[in-house]
PDB file of C-alpha atoms in Angstrom:
ATOM      1  CA  MET A 574      33.864 -22.238  16.807  1.00  0.00           C
ATOM      2  CA  PHE A 575      32.588 -18.625  17.665  1.00  0.00           C
ATOM      3  CA  GLU A 576      30.146 -19.073  20.203  1.00  0.00           C
ATOM      4  CA  LEU A 577      28.015 -15.469  21.281  1.00  0.00           C
ATOM      5  CA  ILE A 578      27.321 -17.163  24.896  1.00  0.00           C
ATOM      6  CA  LYS A 579      30.568 -18.412  26.447  1.00  0.00           C
ATOM      7  CA  ASN A 580      29.381 -20.098  29.628  1.00  0.00           C
ATOM      8  CA  LYS A 581      26.768 -22.674  29.777  1.00  0.00           C
ATOM      9  CA  THR A 582      22.980 -20.890  30.675  1.00  0.00           C
ATOM     10  CA  LYS A 583      20.656 -22.499  32.956  1.00  0.00           C
ATOM     11  CA  ILE A 584      17.418 -20.687  31.799  1.00  0.00           C
ATOM     12  CA  ASP A 585      14.592 -22.631  32.838  1.00  0.00           C
ATOM     13  CA  PHE A 586      12.898 -22.648  29.349  1.00  0.00           C
ATOM     14  CA  VAL A 587      10.123 -25.346  30.562  1.00  0.00           C
ATOM     15  CA  GLY A 588       9.195 -23.085  33.607  1.00  0.00           C
ATOM     16  CA  LEU A 589       7.831 -20.669  31.153  1.00  0.00           C
ATOM     17  CA  PHE A 590       5.734 -23.282  29.207  1.00  0.00           C
ATOM     18  CA  PRO A 591       2.300 -22.601  30.756  1.00  0.00           C
ATOM     19  CA  ILE A 592       2.630 -18.592  29.752  1.00  0.00           C
ATOM     20  CA  THR A 593       4.104 -18.949  26.367  1.00  0.00           C
ATOM     21  CA  SER A 594       1.891 -21.822  25.564  1.00  0.00           C
ATOM     22  CA  THR A 595      -1.152 -19.732  26.479  1.00  0.00           C
ATOM     23  CA  VAL A 596       0.263 -16.706  24.398  1.00  0.00           C
ATOM     24  CA  SER A 597       0.777 -19.245  21.437  1.00  0.00           C
ATOM     25  CA  SER A 598      -2.471 -20.495  21.560  1.00  0.00           C
ATOM     26  CA  LEU A 599      -4.081 -17.322  21.334  1.00  0.00           C
ATOM     27  CA  ALA A 600      -1.657 -15.681  18.701  1.00  0.00           C
ATOM     28  CA  VAL A 601      -2.576 -18.729  16.250  1.00  0.00           C
ATOM     29  CA  LEU A 602      -6.629 -18.674  16.913  1.00  0.00           C
ATOM     30  CA  ALA A 603      -6.378 -15.063  16.438  1.00  0.00           C
ATOM     31  CA  SER A 604      -4.301 -15.627  13.265  1.00  0.00           C
ATOM     32  CA  ILE A 605      -6.754 -18.234  11.823  1.00  0.00           C
ATOM     33  CA  ILE A 606      -9.637 -16.027  12.432  1.00  0.00           C
ATOM     34  CA  LEU A 607      -8.081 -12.902  10.499  1.00  0.00           C
ATOM     35  CA  VAL A 608      -7.229 -15.782   7.735  1.00  0.00           C
ATOM     36  CA  PHE A 609     -10.653 -16.619   7.070  1.00  0.00           C
ATOM     37  CA  THR A 610     -12.168 -12.886   7.503  1.00  0.00           C
ATOM     38  CA  HIS A 611      -9.489 -10.499   6.085  1.00  0.00           C
ATOM     39  CA  LEU A 612      -7.007 -11.829   4.264  1.00  0.00           C
ATOM     40  CA  LYS A 613      -6.608 -10.744   0.654  1.00  0.00           C
ATOM     41  CA  TYR A 614      -5.592 -12.846  -2.310  1.00  0.00           C
ATOM     42  CA  GLY A 615      -3.557 -11.496  -5.056  1.00  0.00           C
ATOM     43  CA  VAL A 616      -4.151 -11.559  -8.866  1.00  0.00           C
ATOM     44  CA  ASP A 617      -2.880 -14.867  -8.961  1.00  0.00           C
ATOM     45  CA  PHE A 618      -5.282 -16.462  -6.511  1.00  0.00           C
ATOM     46  CA  SER A 619      -8.342 -14.275  -6.922  1.00  0.00           C
ATOM     47  CA  GLY A 620      -8.096 -13.242 -10.875  1.00  0.00           C
ATOM     48  CA  GLY A 621      -7.716 -10.277 -12.490  1.00  0.00           C
ATOM     49  CA  ALA A 622      -5.234  -8.417 -14.316  1.00  0.00           C
ATOM     50  CA  GLU A 623      -1.747  -7.267 -13.523  1.00  0.00           C
ATOM     51  CA  VAL A 624      -0.364  -4.598 -15.594  1.00  0.00           C
ATOM     52  CA  GLN A 625       3.409  -2.977 -15.784  1.00  0.00           C
ATOM     53  CA  VAL A 626       3.739   0.436 -16.972  1.00  0.00           C
ATOM     54  CA  LYS A 627       6.949   2.632 -17.303  1.00  0.00           C
ATOM     55  CA  PHE A 628       6.849   6.545 -17.956  1.00  0.00           C
ATOM     56  CA  GLN A 629       9.597   8.339 -19.517  1.00  0.00           C
ATOM     57  CA  LYS A 630       8.535  11.433 -17.455  1.00  0.00           C
ATOM     58  CA  SER A 631       7.418  11.715 -13.841  1.00  0.00           C
ATOM     59  CA  VAL A 632       4.031  10.958 -12.930  1.00  0.00           C
ATOM     60  CA  ASN A 633       2.053  11.586  -9.899  1.00  0.00           C
ATOM     61  CA  VAL A 634       0.748   8.396  -8.524  1.00  0.00           C
ATOM     62  CA  ALA A 635      -2.631  10.250  -7.638  1.00  0.00           C
ATOM     63  CA  ASP A 636      -2.693  11.240 -11.214  1.00  0.00           C
ATOM     64  CA  ILE A 637      -2.657   7.433 -11.930  1.00  0.00           C
ATOM     65  CA  ARG A 638      -5.148   6.233  -9.970  1.00  0.00           C
ATOM     66  CA  SER A 639      -7.689   9.332 -10.880  1.00  0.00           C
ATOM     67  CA  THR A 640      -7.091   8.299 -14.589  1.00  0.00           C
ATOM     68  CA  VAL A 641      -7.924   4.463 -13.415  1.00  0.00           C
ATOM     69  CA  GLY A 642     -10.868   5.747 -11.317  1.00  0.00           C
ATOM     70  CA  ALA A 643     -12.162   7.677 -14.543  1.00  0.00           C
ATOM     71  CA  ALA A 644     -12.200   4.702 -16.476  1.00  0.00           C
ATOM     72  CA  GLY A 645     -14.614   2.781 -14.078  1.00  0.00           C
ATOM     73  CA  ILE A 646     -11.760   0.561 -12.812  1.00  0.00           C
ATOM     74  CA  GLU A 647     -12.284   0.310  -9.191  1.00  0.00           C
ATOM     75  CA  SER A 648     -10.473  -1.106  -6.414  1.00  0.00           C
ATOM     76  CA  ALA A 649      -7.079  -0.804  -8.368  1.00  0.00           C
ATOM     77  CA  SER A 650      -3.539  -1.298  -6.413  1.00  0.00           C
ATOM     78  CA  ILE A 651      -0.774   0.848  -7.753  1.00  0.00           C
ATOM     79  CA  GLN A 652       2.498   0.012  -6.915  1.00  0.00           C
ATOM     80  CA  SER A 653       5.931   1.370  -7.909  1.00  0.00           C
ATOM     81  CA  ILE A 654       8.758  -0.451  -8.695  1.00  0.00           C
ATOM     82  CA  GLY A 655      12.256   0.223  -8.231  1.00  0.00           C
ATOM     83  CA  ASP A 656      13.492   3.822  -7.982  1.00  0.00           C
ATOM     84  CA  GLU A 657      11.536   6.658  -8.154  1.00  0.00           C
ATOM     85  CA  SER A 658      13.264   8.004 -10.950  1.00  0.00           C
ATOM     86  CA  GLU A 659      12.877   5.309 -13.121  1.00  0.00           C
ATOM     87  CA  ASN A 660       8.865   5.948 -13.183  1.00  0.00           C
ATOM     88  CA  GLU A 661       7.843   2.407 -13.323  1.00  0.00           C
ATOM     89  CA  TYR A 662       4.468   1.371 -11.724  1.00  0.00           C
ATOM     90  CA  LEU A 663       2.629  -2.127 -11.166  1.00  0.00           C
ATOM     91  CA  LEU A 664      -1.181  -2.110 -11.387  1.00  0.00           C
ATOM     92  CA  ARG A 665      -3.132  -4.838 -10.008  1.00  0.00           C
ATOM     93  CA  ILE A 666      -6.594  -4.925 -10.891  1.00  0.00           C
ATOM     94  CA  PRO A 667      -9.328  -7.290  -9.604  1.00  0.00           C
ATOM     95  CA  ALA A 668     -11.916  -8.665 -12.308  1.00  0.00           C
ATOM     96  CA  LYS A 669     -13.976 -11.355 -13.654  1.00  0.00           C
ATOM     97  CA  GLU A 670     -12.930 -13.676 -16.341  1.00  0.00           C
ATOM     98  CA  GLU A 671     -15.471 -12.331 -18.684  1.00  0.00           C
ATOM     99  CA  ASN A 672     -14.465  -8.808 -18.289  1.00  0.00           C
ATOM    100  CA  LEU A 673     -10.372  -9.308 -18.299  1.00  0.00           C
ATOM    101  CA  ASN A 674      -9.879  -8.789 -22.005  1.00  0.00           C
ATOM    102  CA  GLN A 675     -12.430  -5.632 -21.954  1.00  0.00           C
ATOM    103  CA  LEU A 676     -10.808  -4.268 -18.823  1.00  0.00           C
ATOM    104  CA  GLN A 677      -7.068  -4.550 -20.243  1.00  0.00           C
ATOM    105  CA  SER A 678      -8.430  -2.449 -23.396  1.00  0.00           C
ATOM    106  CA  VAL A 679     -10.133  -0.076 -21.318  1.00  0.00           C
ATOM    107  CA  LEU A 680      -7.092   0.625 -18.915  1.00  0.00           C
ATOM    108  CA  ILE A 681      -4.648   0.762 -21.920  1.00  0.00           C
ATOM    109  CA  LYS A 682      -6.363   3.209 -23.451  1.00  0.00           C
ATOM    110  CA  ALA A 683      -7.174   5.363 -20.711  1.00  0.00           C
ATOM    111  CA  LEU A 684      -3.210   5.160 -19.827  1.00  0.00           C
ATOM    112  CA  SER A 685      -2.347   6.157 -23.540  1.00  0.00           C
ATOM    113  CA  ASP A 686      -4.722   9.128 -23.818  1.00  0.00           C
ATOM    114  CA  LYS A 687      -3.974  11.032 -20.193  1.00  0.00           C
ATOM    115  CA  PHE A 688      -0.332  10.042 -20.634  1.00  0.00           C
ATOM    116  CA  ALA A 689       0.578  10.585 -23.791  1.00  0.00           C
ATOM    117  CA  ASP A 690       2.889  13.673 -23.101  1.00  0.00           C
ATOM    118  CA  SER A 691       4.732  11.236 -20.695  1.00  0.00           C
ATOM    119  CA  GLY A 692       6.051   8.821 -22.704  1.00  0.00           C
ATOM    120  CA  VAL A 693       3.652   5.798 -21.569  1.00  0.00           C
ATOM    121  CA  GLN A 694       5.013   2.492 -22.171  1.00  0.00           C
ATOM    122  CA  ILE A 695       3.004  -0.785 -21.132  1.00  0.00           C
ATOM    123  CA  ARG A 696       5.881  -3.144 -20.408  1.00  0.00           C
ATOM    124  CA  LYS A 697       3.722  -6.244 -19.498  1.00  0.00           C
ATOM    125  CA  VAL A 698       0.028  -7.160 -18.780  1.00  0.00           C
ATOM    126  CA  ASP A 699      -1.133 -10.532 -17.277  1.00  0.00           C
ATOM    127  CA  LEU A 700      -4.474 -11.731 -17.084  1.00  0.00           C
ATOM    128  CA  VAL A 701      -5.774 -14.448 -14.702  1.00  0.00           C
ATOM    129  CA  GLY A 702      -9.196 -15.924 -14.888  1.00  0.00           C
ATOM    130  CA  PRO A 703     -11.240 -16.338 -11.185  1.00  0.00           C
ATOM    131  CA  LYS A 704     -11.393 -20.232 -12.151  1.00  0.00           C
ATOM    132  CA  ALA A 705      -7.471 -20.418 -12.636  1.00  0.00           C
ATOM    133  CA  GLY A 706      -6.920 -18.468  -9.471  1.00  0.00           C
ATOM    134  CA  SER A 707      -9.077 -20.325  -7.260  1.00  0.00           C
ATOM    135  CA  GLN A 708      -7.142 -23.606  -8.945  1.00  0.00           C
ATOM    136  CA  LEU A 709      -3.768 -21.735  -8.472  1.00  0.00           C
ATOM    137  CA  ARG A 710      -4.659 -21.162  -4.469  1.00  0.00           C
ATOM    138  CA  LEU A 711      -5.675 -24.747  -3.995  1.00  0.00           C
ATOM    139  CA  SER A 712      -2.399 -26.071  -5.681  1.00  0.00           C
ATOM    140  CA  GLY A 713      -0.391 -23.808  -3.239  1.00  0.00           C
ATOM    141  CA  PHE A 714      -2.034 -24.846  -0.205  1.00  0.00           C
ATOM    142  CA  LEU A 715      -1.800 -28.254  -1.047  1.00  0.00           C
ATOM    143  CA  ALA A 716       1.907 -27.887  -1.503  1.00  0.00           C
ATOM    144  CA  LEU A 717       2.376 -26.282   2.170  1.00  0.00           C
ATOM    145  CA  ALA A 718      -0.123 -29.467   3.372  1.00  0.00           C
ATOM    146  CA  TRP A 719       2.484 -32.097   1.352  1.00  0.00           C
ATOM    147  CA  ALA A 720       5.506 -30.178   3.191  1.00  0.00           C
ATOM    148  CA  LEU A 721       4.099 -30.483   6.318  1.00  0.00           C
ATOM    149  CA  ILE A 722       3.133 -33.965   6.009  1.00  0.00           C
ATOM    150  CA  SER A 723       6.365 -35.101   4.579  1.00  0.00           C
ATOM    151  CA  ILE A 724       8.203 -33.134   7.217  1.00  0.00           C
ATOM    152  CA  THR A 725       5.766 -35.122  10.077  1.00  0.00           C
ATOM    153  CA  ILE A 726       6.913 -38.610   8.553  1.00  0.00           C
ATOM    154  CA  TYR A 727      10.520 -37.426   8.298  1.00  0.00           C
ATOM    155  CA  VAL A 728      10.566 -36.384  12.180  1.00  0.00           C
ATOM    156  CA  GLY A 729       9.040 -39.520  12.986  1.00  0.00           C
ATOM    157  CA  LEU A 730      11.360 -41.835  11.463  1.00  0.00           C
ATOM    158  CA  ARG A 731      14.285 -39.670  12.157  1.00  0.00           C
ATOM    159  CA  PHE A 732      13.857 -39.766  15.844  1.00  0.00           C
ATOM    160  CA  HIS A 733      10.580 -40.878  17.250  1.00  0.00           C
ATOM    161  CA  PHE A 734       6.707 -40.501  16.516  1.00  0.00           C
ATOM    162  CA  LYS A 735       6.688 -38.375  19.944  1.00  0.00           C
ATOM    163  CA  PHE A 736       8.413 -35.443  18.593  1.00  0.00           C
ATOM    164  CA  ALA A 737       6.459 -35.311  15.248  1.00  0.00           C
ATOM    165  CA  PRO A 738       3.189 -33.745  16.872  1.00  0.00           C
ATOM    166  CA  GLY A 739       5.378 -30.510  18.338  1.00  0.00           C
ATOM    167  CA  ALA A 740       7.524 -30.596  15.012  1.00  0.00           C
ATOM    168  CA  ILE A 741       4.040 -30.069  13.069  1.00  0.00           C
ATOM    169  CA  LEU A 742       2.212 -27.730  15.204  1.00  0.00           C
ATOM    170  CA  SER A 743       5.312 -25.584  15.408  1.00  0.00           C
ATOM    171  CA  LEU A 744       5.249 -25.098  11.711  1.00  0.00           C
ATOM    172  CA  ILE A 745       1.409 -24.651  11.705  1.00  0.00           C
ATOM    173  CA  HIS A 746       2.144 -21.958  14.286  1.00  0.00           C
ATOM    174  CA  ASP A 747       4.969 -19.912  12.173  1.00  0.00           C
ATOM    175  CA  VAL A 748       2.538 -20.232   8.936  1.00  0.00           C
ATOM    176  CA  SER A 749      -0.675 -18.876  11.027  1.00  0.00           C
ATOM    177  CA  ILE A 750       1.641 -16.501  12.269  1.00  0.00           C
ATOM    178  CA  ILE A 751       3.023 -15.090   8.869  1.00  0.00           C
ATOM    179  CA  CYS A 752      -0.560 -15.164   7.380  1.00  0.00           C
ATOM    180  CA  GLY A 753      -2.089 -13.574  10.295  1.00  0.00           C
ATOM    181  CA  VAL A 754       0.288 -10.590  10.241  1.00  0.00           C
ATOM    182  CA  TYR A 755      -0.494 -10.170   5.997  1.00  0.00           C
ATOM    183  CA  ALA A 756      -4.151 -10.232   7.330  1.00  0.00           C
ATOM    184  CA  ILE A 757      -3.667  -7.816   9.980  1.00  0.00           C
ATOM    185  CA  PHE A 758      -1.619  -4.815   7.220  1.00  0.00           C
ATOM    186  CA  GLY A 759      -3.938  -5.694   4.363  1.00  0.00           C
ATOM    187  CA  ILE A 760      -1.193  -7.364   2.366  1.00  0.00           C
ATOM    188  CA  GLU A 761      -1.759  -9.409  -0.711  1.00  0.00           C
ATOM    189  CA  PHE A 762      -1.138 -13.147  -0.310  1.00  0.00           C
ATOM    190  CA  THR A 763       0.264 -14.065  -3.520  1.00  0.00           C
ATOM    191  CA  LEU A 764       2.477 -17.048  -5.309  1.00  0.00           C
ATOM    192  CA  GLN A 765       5.616 -15.412  -3.448  1.00  0.00           C
ATOM    193  CA  THR A 766       4.104 -15.707  -0.304  1.00  0.00           C
ATOM    194  CA  VAL A 767       3.565 -19.363  -0.910  1.00  0.00           C
ATOM    195  CA  ALA A 768       7.063 -19.781  -1.867  1.00  0.00           C
ATOM    196  CA  ALA A 769       8.118 -18.013   1.388  1.00  0.00           C
ATOM    197  CA  LEU A 770       6.063 -20.112   3.613  1.00  0.00           C
ATOM    198  CA  LEU A 771       7.778 -23.207   2.294  1.00  0.00           C
ATOM    199  CA  THR A 772      11.370 -21.685   2.751  1.00  0.00           C
ATOM    200  CA  VAL A 773      10.048 -20.518   6.442  1.00  0.00           C
ATOM    201  CA  ILE A 774       8.819 -24.122   6.592  1.00  0.00           C
ATOM    202  CA  GLY A 775      12.497 -25.687   6.032  1.00  0.00           C
ATOM    203  CA  TYR A 776      14.167 -23.223   8.022  1.00  0.00           C
ATOM    204  CA  SER A 777      12.205 -23.598  11.161  1.00  0.00           C
ATOM    205  CA  ILE A 778      12.145 -27.493  11.110  1.00  0.00           C
ATOM    206  CA  ASN A 779      15.780 -27.462  10.662  1.00  0.00           C
ATOM    207  CA  ASP A 780      16.155 -25.379  14.007  1.00  0.00           C
ATOM    208  CA  THR A 781      13.484 -27.560  15.790  1.00  0.00           C
ATOM    209  CA  VAL A 782      15.787 -30.911  14.676  1.00  0.00           C
ATOM    210  CA  ILE A 783      18.777 -29.502  15.866  1.00  0.00           C
ATOM    211  CA  VAL A 784      17.378 -29.031  19.590  1.00  0.00           C
ATOM    212  CA  TYR A 785      15.504 -32.543  18.827  1.00  0.00           C
ATOM    213  CA  ASP A 786      19.198 -34.098  18.480  1.00  0.00           C
ATOM    214  CA  ARG A 787      20.233 -32.451  21.217  1.00  0.00           C
ATOM    215  CA  VAL A 788      17.616 -33.590  23.520  1.00  0.00           C
ATOM    216  CA  ARG A 789      17.962 -37.218  22.173  1.00  0.00           C
ATOM    217  CA  GLU A 790      21.895 -37.230  22.724  1.00  0.00           C
ATOM    218  CA  ASN A 791      21.289 -36.320  26.110  1.00  0.00           C
ATOM    219  CA  GLN A 792      18.697 -38.972  26.725  1.00  0.00           C
ATOM    220  CA  GLU A 793      21.475 -41.587  26.077  1.00  0.00           C
ATOM    221  CA  MET A 794      24.030 -39.865  27.841  1.00  0.00           C
ATOM    222  CA  TYR A 795      22.016 -39.267  30.857  1.00  0.00           C
ATOM    223  CA  PRO A 796      19.373 -41.613  30.792  1.00  0.00           C
ATOM    224  CA  GLY A 797      18.384 -41.433  34.345  1.00  0.00           C
ATOM    225  CA  ASN A 798      17.509 -37.358  33.702  1.00  0.00           C
ATOM    226  CA  ASP A 799      13.773 -36.716  33.056  1.00  0.00           C
ATOM    227  CA  LEU A 800      12.388 -35.136  29.624  1.00  0.00           C
ATOM    228  CA  LYS A 801      11.972 -31.603  31.047  1.00  0.00           C
ATOM    229  CA  THR A 802      15.423 -31.760  32.186  1.00  0.00           C
ATOM    230  CA  HIS A 803      16.463 -32.740  28.690  1.00  0.00           C
ATOM    231  CA  ILE A 804      14.641 -30.272  27.046  1.00  0.00           C
ATOM    232  CA  ASN A 805      16.189 -27.174  29.200  1.00  0.00           C
ATOM    233  CA  ASN A 806      19.522 -28.465  28.671  1.00  0.00           C
ATOM    234  CA  ALA A 807      19.177 -29.161  25.140  1.00  0.00           C
ATOM    235  CA  THR A 808      17.456 -25.579  24.716  1.00  0.00           C
ATOM    236  CA  ASN A 809      20.149 -23.484  26.583  1.00  0.00           C
ATOM    237  CA  GLU A 810      23.226 -25.835  24.865  1.00  0.00           C
ATOM    238  CA  THR A 811      21.953 -24.891  21.722  1.00  0.00           C
ATOM    239  CA  LEU A 812      21.241 -21.134  22.440  1.00  0.00           C
ATOM    240  CA  SER A 813      24.165 -19.540  21.136  1.00  0.00           C
ATOM    241  CA  ARG A 814      23.914 -21.211  17.861  1.00  0.00           C
ATOM    242  CA  THR A 815      20.211 -20.295  17.681  1.00  0.00           C
ATOM    243  CA  ILE A 816      20.827 -16.734  18.092  1.00  0.00           C
ATOM    244  CA  LEU A 817      23.738 -16.206  15.775  1.00  0.00           C
ATOM    245  CA  THR A 818      22.227 -18.474  12.803  1.00  0.00           C
ATOM    246  CA  SER A 819      18.780 -16.900  13.094  1.00  0.00           C
ATOM    247  CA  GLY A 820      20.262 -13.332  13.859  1.00  0.00           C
ATOM    248  CA  VAL A 821      22.653 -13.411  10.818  1.00  0.00           C
ATOM    249  CA  THR A 822      19.614 -14.765   8.718  1.00  0.00           C
ATOM    250  CA  PHE A 823      17.373 -12.328  10.165  1.00  0.00           C
ATOM    251  CA  ILE A 824      19.592  -9.241   9.235  1.00  0.00           C
ATOM    252  CA  SER A 825      20.106 -10.385   5.696  1.00  0.00           C
ATOM    253  CA  SER A 826      16.415 -10.958   5.129  1.00  0.00           C
ATOM    254  CA  LEU A 827      15.694  -7.400   6.039  1.00  0.00           C
ATOM    255  CA  ALA A 828      18.324  -6.248   4.147  1.00  0.00           C
ATOM    256  CA  MET A 829      16.833  -7.918   1.078  1.00  0.00           C
ATOM    257  CA  LEU A 830      13.101  -6.721   2.341  1.00  0.00           C
ATOM    258  CA  PHE A 831      14.197  -3.100   2.675  1.00  0.00           C
ATOM    259  CA  PHE A 832      16.645  -2.785  -0.282  1.00  0.00           C
ATOM    260  CA  GLY A 833      15.767  -5.571  -2.620  1.00  0.00           C
ATOM    261  CA  GLY A 834      12.863  -3.803  -4.489  1.00  0.00           C
ATOM    262  CA  VAL A 835       9.237  -4.552  -4.655  1.00  0.00           C
ATOM    263  CA  ALA A 836       9.669  -7.598  -6.663  1.00  0.00           C
ATOM    264  CA  ILE A 837      10.875  -9.712  -3.614  1.00  0.00           C
ATOM    265  CA  ARG A 838       9.472  -7.368  -0.876  1.00  0.00           C
ATOM    266  CA  ASP A 839       6.440  -9.767  -0.189  1.00  0.00           C
ATOM    267  CA  PHE A 840       8.912 -12.914  -0.119  1.00  0.00           C
ATOM    268  CA  PHE A 841      11.316 -11.278   2.375  1.00  0.00           C
ATOM    269  CA  LEU A 842       8.490 -10.212   4.232  1.00  0.00           C
ATOM    270  CA  ALA A 843       6.935 -13.435   5.046  1.00  0.00           C
ATOM    271  CA  VAL A 844      10.735 -15.085   5.436  1.00  0.00           C
ATOM    272  CA  SER A 845      11.840 -12.236   8.362  1.00  0.00           C
ATOM    273  CA  ILE A 846       8.779 -12.792   9.962  1.00  0.00           C
ATOM    274  CA  GLY A 847       8.867 -16.712   9.795  1.00  0.00           C
ATOM    275  CA  ILE A 848      12.911 -16.314  11.161  1.00  0.00           C
ATOM    276  CA  VAL A 849      11.516 -14.601  14.231  1.00  0.00           C
ATOM    277  CA  ALA A 850       8.438 -17.032  14.697  1.00  0.00           C
ATOM    278  CA  GLY A 851      10.409 -20.019  13.813  1.00  0.00           C
ATOM    279  CA  SER A 852      12.908 -19.313  16.442  1.00  0.00           C
ATOM    280  CA  TYR A 853      10.548 -18.790  18.909  1.00  0.00           C
ATOM    281  CA  SER A 854       8.137 -22.000  18.123  1.00  0.00           C
ATOM    282  CA  THR A 855      11.288 -24.259  18.232  1.00  0.00           C
ATOM    283  CA  ILE A 856      11.570 -23.244  21.958  1.00  0.00           C
ATOM    284  CA  TYR A 857       7.971 -22.914  23.292  1.00  0.00           C
ATOM    285  CA  VAL A 858       5.563 -24.802  20.705  1.00  0.00           C
ATOM    286  CA  ALA A 859       7.558 -27.820  19.512  1.00  0.00           C
ATOM    287  CA  THR A 860       9.230 -28.931  22.762  1.00  0.00           C
ATOM    288  CA  PRO A 861       6.505 -28.376  25.178  1.00  0.00           C
ATOM    289  CA  ILE A 862       4.032 -30.426  22.881  1.00  0.00           C
ATOM    290  CA  THR A 863       6.527 -33.245  23.268  1.00  0.00           C
ATOM    291  CA  LEU A 864       6.900 -32.874  26.906  1.00  0.00           C
ATOM    292  CA  ILE A 865       2.944 -33.130  27.191  1.00  0.00           C
ATOM    293  CA  LEU A 866       2.949 -36.076  25.015  1.00  0.00           C
ATOM    294  CA  ASP A 867       5.285 -37.609  26.618  1.00  0.00           C
ATOM    295  CA  ARG A 868       3.592 -36.797  30.401  1.00  0.00           C
ATOM    296  CA  TRP A 869       0.243 -38.169  28.742  1.00  0.00           C
ATOM    297  CA  ASN A 870       2.107 -41.363  27.782  1.00  0.00           C
ATOM    298  CA  ALA A 871       3.616 -41.956  31.390  1.00  0.00           C
ATOM    299  CA  ARG A 872       0.215 -41.216  32.971  1.00  0.00           C
ATOM    300  CA  LYS A 873      -1.301 -43.702  30.441  1.00  0.00           C
ATOM    301  CA  LEU A 874       1.232 -46.292  30.833  1.00  0.00           C
ATOM    302  CA  VAL A 875       0.442 -46.076  35.070  1.00  0.00           C
ATOM    303  CA  THR A 876      -3.017 -46.380  34.672  1.00  0.00           C
ATOM    304  CA  GLN A 877      -2.532 -49.224  32.333  1.00  0.00           C
ATOM    305  CA  ASN A 878      -0.131 -51.041  34.694  1.00  0.00           C
ATOM    306  CA  VAL A 879      -2.622 -50.650  37.713  1.00  0.00           C
ATOM    307  CA  GLY A 880      -5.444 -52.162  35.717  1.00  0.00           C
ATOM    308  CA  LEU A 881      -3.165 -55.090  35.086  1.00  0.00           C
ATOM    309  CA  ALA A 882      -2.131 -55.369  38.778  1.00  0.00           C
ATOM    310  CA  LYS A 883      -5.940 -55.625  39.667  1.00  0.00           C
TER     311      LYS A 883
END
């Protein structure tokens, strides 16, 4: 098997845990605050109309925006679909449930009147009420929660329950970072984002399980070593695999992000961020938590033994 790093490395990953743990904690805390204060939900989750329109002739986005604004429709998001030569756009407009049908009619009439000479065509209209959007949003977050719970049970049964908290917190770290980036740059949180988060959860836990599995193997082979040594050895031994796998996956994801078109852009943006965050969290979130719990259990056992001795 091809190895990027042929010689065994001796990087002291555990020695960096105090610094990385602080950085990770601050990043997650900031992301959570941003999610509650700045995260924008798409039409899928907040309610409104999504209109896909195509023109036979070239049309300026500024003209579309001014036409929509003149019709009394505010906060419209206009996005080009495909190549510029296709002259196709996606309009996302937030609205209350009672105004959806009226908004649809006003928008279509305004576009038809203004761009009649440009061969305007309404390709698709999707309407989502705020109540339906709220229920969909809840279902999306429940899907993420059930995925995390299922993975916690799996890791606990597959290895040991002392490994489960590290795995679950590393996944929460990854999801939080992605949502924080979306909040910072004002990117809409949609159904595609939920699908991407579920994909990242699956990818990240696979990376974590590989390191955990090597830790367990080393514990069986070298029972005299402490967990700190096992973690350092396992991380160094799997480093080449991590760099190769994550690197190739990241490059593929970036290619889809930049060249795959607007329809899948949000999905692969979240996946690209998740690959980087997942590789980091396996080393600097999952394993530190496991080490902290192991030391806490050791101190607790010593205290109990001292109490029994007295």
